[in-house]
CSV table of C-alpha atoms and ligand atoms in Angstrom, one decimal:
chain,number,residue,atom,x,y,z
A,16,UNK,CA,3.1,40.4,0.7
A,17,UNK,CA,-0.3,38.9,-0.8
A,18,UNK,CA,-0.6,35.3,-0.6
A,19,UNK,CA,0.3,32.6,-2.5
A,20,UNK,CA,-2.2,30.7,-4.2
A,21,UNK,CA,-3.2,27.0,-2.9
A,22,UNK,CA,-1.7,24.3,-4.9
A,23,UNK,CA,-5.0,22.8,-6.2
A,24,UNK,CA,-6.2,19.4,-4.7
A,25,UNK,CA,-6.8,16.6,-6.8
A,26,UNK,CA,-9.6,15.4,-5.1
A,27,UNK,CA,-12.0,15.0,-8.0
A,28,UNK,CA,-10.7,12.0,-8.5
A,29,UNK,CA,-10.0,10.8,-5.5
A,30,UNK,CA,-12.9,9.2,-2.8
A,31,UNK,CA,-11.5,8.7,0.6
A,32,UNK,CA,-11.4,4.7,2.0
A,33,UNK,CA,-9.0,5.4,5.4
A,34,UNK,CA,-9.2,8.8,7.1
A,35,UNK,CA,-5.5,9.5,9.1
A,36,UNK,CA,-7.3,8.9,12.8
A,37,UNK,CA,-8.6,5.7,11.1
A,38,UNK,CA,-5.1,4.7,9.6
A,39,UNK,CA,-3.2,6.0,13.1
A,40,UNK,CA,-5.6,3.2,15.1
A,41,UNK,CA,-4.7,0.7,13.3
A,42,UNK,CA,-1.2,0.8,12.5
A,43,UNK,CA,-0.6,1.4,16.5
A,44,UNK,CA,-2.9,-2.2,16.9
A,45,UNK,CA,0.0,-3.8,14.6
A,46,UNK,CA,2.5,-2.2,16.6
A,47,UNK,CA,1.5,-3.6,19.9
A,48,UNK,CA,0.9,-6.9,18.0
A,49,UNK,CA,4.9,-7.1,16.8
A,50,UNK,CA,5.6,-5.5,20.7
A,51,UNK,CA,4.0,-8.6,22.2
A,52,UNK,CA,5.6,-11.0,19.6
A,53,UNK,CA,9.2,-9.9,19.6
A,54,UNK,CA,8.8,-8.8,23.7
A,55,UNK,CA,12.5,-7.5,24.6
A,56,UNK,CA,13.8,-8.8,21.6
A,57,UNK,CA,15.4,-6.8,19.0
A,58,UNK,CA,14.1,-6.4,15.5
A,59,UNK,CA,14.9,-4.7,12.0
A,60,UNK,CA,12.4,-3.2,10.5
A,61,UNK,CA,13.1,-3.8,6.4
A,62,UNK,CA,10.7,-1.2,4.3
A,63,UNK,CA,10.3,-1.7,0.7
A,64,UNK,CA,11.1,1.7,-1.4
A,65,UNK,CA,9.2,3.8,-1.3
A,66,UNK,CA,5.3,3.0,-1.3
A,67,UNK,CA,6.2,1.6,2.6
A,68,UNK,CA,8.2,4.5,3.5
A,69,UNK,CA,5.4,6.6,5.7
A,70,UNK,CA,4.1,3.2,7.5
A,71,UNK,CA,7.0,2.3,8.5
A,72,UNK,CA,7.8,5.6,9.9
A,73,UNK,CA,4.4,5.2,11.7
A,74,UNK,CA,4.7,1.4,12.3
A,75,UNK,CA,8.0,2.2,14.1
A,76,UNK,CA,7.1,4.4,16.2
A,77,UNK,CA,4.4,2.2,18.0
A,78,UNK,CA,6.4,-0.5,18.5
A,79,UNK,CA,8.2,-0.7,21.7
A,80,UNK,CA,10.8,-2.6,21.0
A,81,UNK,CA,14.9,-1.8,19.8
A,82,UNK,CA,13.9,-1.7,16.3
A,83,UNK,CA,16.4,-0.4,13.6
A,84,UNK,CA,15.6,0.6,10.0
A,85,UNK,CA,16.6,-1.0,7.0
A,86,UNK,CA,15.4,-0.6,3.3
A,87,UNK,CA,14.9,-2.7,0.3
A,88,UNK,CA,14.1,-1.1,-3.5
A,89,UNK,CA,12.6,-3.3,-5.8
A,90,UNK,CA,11.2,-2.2,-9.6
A,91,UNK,CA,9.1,-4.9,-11.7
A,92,UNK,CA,9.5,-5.1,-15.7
A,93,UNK,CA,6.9,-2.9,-17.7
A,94,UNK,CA,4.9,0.0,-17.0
A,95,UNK,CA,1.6,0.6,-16.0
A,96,UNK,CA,-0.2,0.8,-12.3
A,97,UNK,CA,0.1,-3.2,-11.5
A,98,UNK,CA,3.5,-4.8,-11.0
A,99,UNK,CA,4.2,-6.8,-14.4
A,100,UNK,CA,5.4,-10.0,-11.9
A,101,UNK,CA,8.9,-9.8,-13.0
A,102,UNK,CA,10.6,-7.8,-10.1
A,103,UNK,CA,14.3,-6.8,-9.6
A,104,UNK,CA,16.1,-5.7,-6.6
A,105,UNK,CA,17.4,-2.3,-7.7
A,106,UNK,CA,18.7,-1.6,-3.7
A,107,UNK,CA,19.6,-4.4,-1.7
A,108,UNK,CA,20.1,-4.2,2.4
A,109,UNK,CA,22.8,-2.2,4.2
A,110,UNK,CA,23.4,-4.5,6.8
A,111,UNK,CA,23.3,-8.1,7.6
A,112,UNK,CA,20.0,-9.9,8.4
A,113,UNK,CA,21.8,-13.3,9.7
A,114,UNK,CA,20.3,-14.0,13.0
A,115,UNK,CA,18.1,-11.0,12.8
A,116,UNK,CA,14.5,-10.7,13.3
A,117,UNK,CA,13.0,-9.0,10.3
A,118,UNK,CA,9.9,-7.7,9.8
A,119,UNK,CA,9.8,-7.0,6.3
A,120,UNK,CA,7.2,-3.9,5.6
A,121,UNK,CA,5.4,-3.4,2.2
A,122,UNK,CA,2.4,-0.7,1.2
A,123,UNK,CA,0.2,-3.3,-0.4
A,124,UNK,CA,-0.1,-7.1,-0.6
A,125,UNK,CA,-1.2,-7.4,-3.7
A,126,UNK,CA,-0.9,-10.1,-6.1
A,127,UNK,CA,1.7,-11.3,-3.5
A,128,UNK,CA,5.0,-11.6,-6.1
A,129,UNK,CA,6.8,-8.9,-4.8
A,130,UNK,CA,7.1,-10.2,-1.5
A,131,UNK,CA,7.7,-13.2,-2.1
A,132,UNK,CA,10.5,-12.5,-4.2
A,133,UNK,CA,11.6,-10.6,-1.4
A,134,UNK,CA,10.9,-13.3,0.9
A,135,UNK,CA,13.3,-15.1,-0.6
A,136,UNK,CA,15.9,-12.7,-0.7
A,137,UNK,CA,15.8,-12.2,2.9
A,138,UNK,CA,15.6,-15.8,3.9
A,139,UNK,CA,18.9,-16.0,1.9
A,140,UNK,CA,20.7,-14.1,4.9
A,141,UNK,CA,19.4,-16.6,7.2
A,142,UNK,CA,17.5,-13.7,9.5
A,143,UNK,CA,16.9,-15.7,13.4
A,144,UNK,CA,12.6,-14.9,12.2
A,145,UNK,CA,10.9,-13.4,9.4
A,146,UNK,CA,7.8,-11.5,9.6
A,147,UNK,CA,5.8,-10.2,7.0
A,148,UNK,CA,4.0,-6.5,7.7
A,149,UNK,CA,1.7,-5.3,4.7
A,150,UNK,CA,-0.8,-2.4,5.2
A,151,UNK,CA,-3.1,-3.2,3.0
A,152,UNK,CA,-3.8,-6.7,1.6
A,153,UNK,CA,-5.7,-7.3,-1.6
A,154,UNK,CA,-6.5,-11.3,-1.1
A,155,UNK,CA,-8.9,-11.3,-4.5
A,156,UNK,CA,-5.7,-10.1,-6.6
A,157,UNK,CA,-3.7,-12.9,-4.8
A,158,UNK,CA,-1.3,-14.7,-7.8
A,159,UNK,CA,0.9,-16.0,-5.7
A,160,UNK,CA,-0.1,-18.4,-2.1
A,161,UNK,CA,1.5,-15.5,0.8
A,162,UNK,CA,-0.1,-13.6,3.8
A,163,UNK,CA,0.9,-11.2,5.9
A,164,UNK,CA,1.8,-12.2,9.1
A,165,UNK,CA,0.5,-8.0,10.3
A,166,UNK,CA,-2.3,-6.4,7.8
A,167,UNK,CA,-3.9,-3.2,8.3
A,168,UNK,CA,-7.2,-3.1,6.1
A,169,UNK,CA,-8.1,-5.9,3.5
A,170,UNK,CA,-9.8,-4.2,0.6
A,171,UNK,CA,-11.2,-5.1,-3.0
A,172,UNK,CA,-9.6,-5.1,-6.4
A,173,UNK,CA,-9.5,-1.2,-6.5
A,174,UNK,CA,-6.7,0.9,-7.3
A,175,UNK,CA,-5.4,3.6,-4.4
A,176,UNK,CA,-3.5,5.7,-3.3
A,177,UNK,CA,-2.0,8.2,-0.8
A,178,UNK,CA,-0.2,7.4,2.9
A,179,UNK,CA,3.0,6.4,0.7
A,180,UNK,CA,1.2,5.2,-1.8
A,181,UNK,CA,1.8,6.6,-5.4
A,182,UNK,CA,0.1,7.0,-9.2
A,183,UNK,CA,2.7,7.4,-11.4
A,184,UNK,CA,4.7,8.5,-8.5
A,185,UNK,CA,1.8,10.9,-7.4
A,186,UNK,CA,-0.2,11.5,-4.2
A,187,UNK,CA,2.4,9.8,-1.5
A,188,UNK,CA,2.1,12.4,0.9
A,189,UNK,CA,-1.6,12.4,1.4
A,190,UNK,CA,-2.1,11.8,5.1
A,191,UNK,CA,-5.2,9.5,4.2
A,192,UNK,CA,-6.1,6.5,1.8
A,193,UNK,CA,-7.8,7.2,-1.4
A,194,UNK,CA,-9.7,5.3,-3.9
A,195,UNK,CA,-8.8,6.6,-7.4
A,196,UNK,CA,-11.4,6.7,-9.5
A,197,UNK,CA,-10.7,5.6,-13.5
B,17,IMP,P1,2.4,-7.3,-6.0
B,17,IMP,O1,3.8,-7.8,-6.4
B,17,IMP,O2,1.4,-7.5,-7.1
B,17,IMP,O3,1.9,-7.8,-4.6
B,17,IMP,O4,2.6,-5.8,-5.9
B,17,IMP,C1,2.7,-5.0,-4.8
B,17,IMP,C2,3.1,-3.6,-5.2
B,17,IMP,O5,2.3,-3.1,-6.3
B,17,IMP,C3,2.9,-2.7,-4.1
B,17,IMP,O6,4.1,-2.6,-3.3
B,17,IMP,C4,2.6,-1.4,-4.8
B,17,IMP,O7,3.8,-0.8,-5.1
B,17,IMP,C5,1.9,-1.8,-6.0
B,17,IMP,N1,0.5,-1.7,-5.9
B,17,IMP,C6,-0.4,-2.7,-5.9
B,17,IMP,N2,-1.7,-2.2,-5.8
B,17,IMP,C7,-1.5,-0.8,-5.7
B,17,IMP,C8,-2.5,0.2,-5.5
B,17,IMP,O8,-3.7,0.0,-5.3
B,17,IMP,N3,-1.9,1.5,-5.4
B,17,IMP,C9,-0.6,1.7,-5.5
B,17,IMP,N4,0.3,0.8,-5.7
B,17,IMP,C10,-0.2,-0.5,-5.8
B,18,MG,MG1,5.4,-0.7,-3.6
């Protein structure tokens, strides 16, 4: 049985900003950093569909704490590769958050309106603390005043992708971080 051909790459376009050993370092750094600030407390871990999805799987499993999972979906108005500003939740959480403490996870901090839309959502269940967990933060895009309270890499107004993060739904299961070129 000959071979199957390889699927080709797209790397062309694609220049690498965070190799997977660089990427693994830091996310267990926030992990230890949510350990020490929740120490023996429980915590929900709330991704945001699905650009979060593979951090969080990392994320939780360098935190050392009784975490449980919980997920958000959220689309925004429009097309194109920036959110328009106008979101929508299009999944909403399975369980309670009252008296919880949530760490809400997101892919990219961007111009900062999906989260705090979702900010708001959650702090409508009345969670016991809410914590804010972003992989990547763009602070130059920033439309909105919001930080993260745990952020992986800051990086300029560039476009990426990989590590759960999609073009046009592409490239999520890169194990690195690319920059995509135009
Ligand atoms: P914000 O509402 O502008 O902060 O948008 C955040 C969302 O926009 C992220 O969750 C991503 O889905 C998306 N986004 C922003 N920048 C990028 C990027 O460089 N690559 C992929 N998605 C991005
Ligand atoms: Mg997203």
């Amino acid at each position: 049985m000959s071979a199957l051909p390889e699927p080709a790459l797209p790397t062309p376009k694609l220049r690498l900003l965070y190799s997977p050993e660089q990427i693994a370092a830091r996310v267990a750094a926030l992990g230890a950093h949510i350990t020490r600030d929740f120490a023996g407390q429980p915590v929900v871990l709330l991704g945001v569909l699905k650009g979060a999805s593979i951090f969080l799987a990392d994320l939780a499993r360098a935190i050392r704490l009784d975490a449980t999972f919980d997920f958000l979906a959220v689309a925004s108005y429009g097309q194109g590769t920036y959110s328009s500003g106008e979101v929508r939740l299009t999944k909403d959480v399975d369980e309670s958050l009252h008296d919880r403490n949530v760490v809400l996870v997101e892919d990219i901090l961007d111009t900062g309106l999906t989260l705090s839309y979702l900010r708001t959502v959650v702090q409508a269940h009345h969670p016991r603390a809410l914590r804010l967990a972003a992989l990547l933060d763009k602070p130059d895009r920033r439309r909105v005043p919001i930080e993260a309270d745990y952020a992986g890499f800051t990086i300029p107004d560039q476009f990426v992708v990989g590590y759960g993060m999609d073009c046009a739904e592409r490239y999520r299961n890169l194990p690195g971080i690319y920059l995509l070129a135009e």
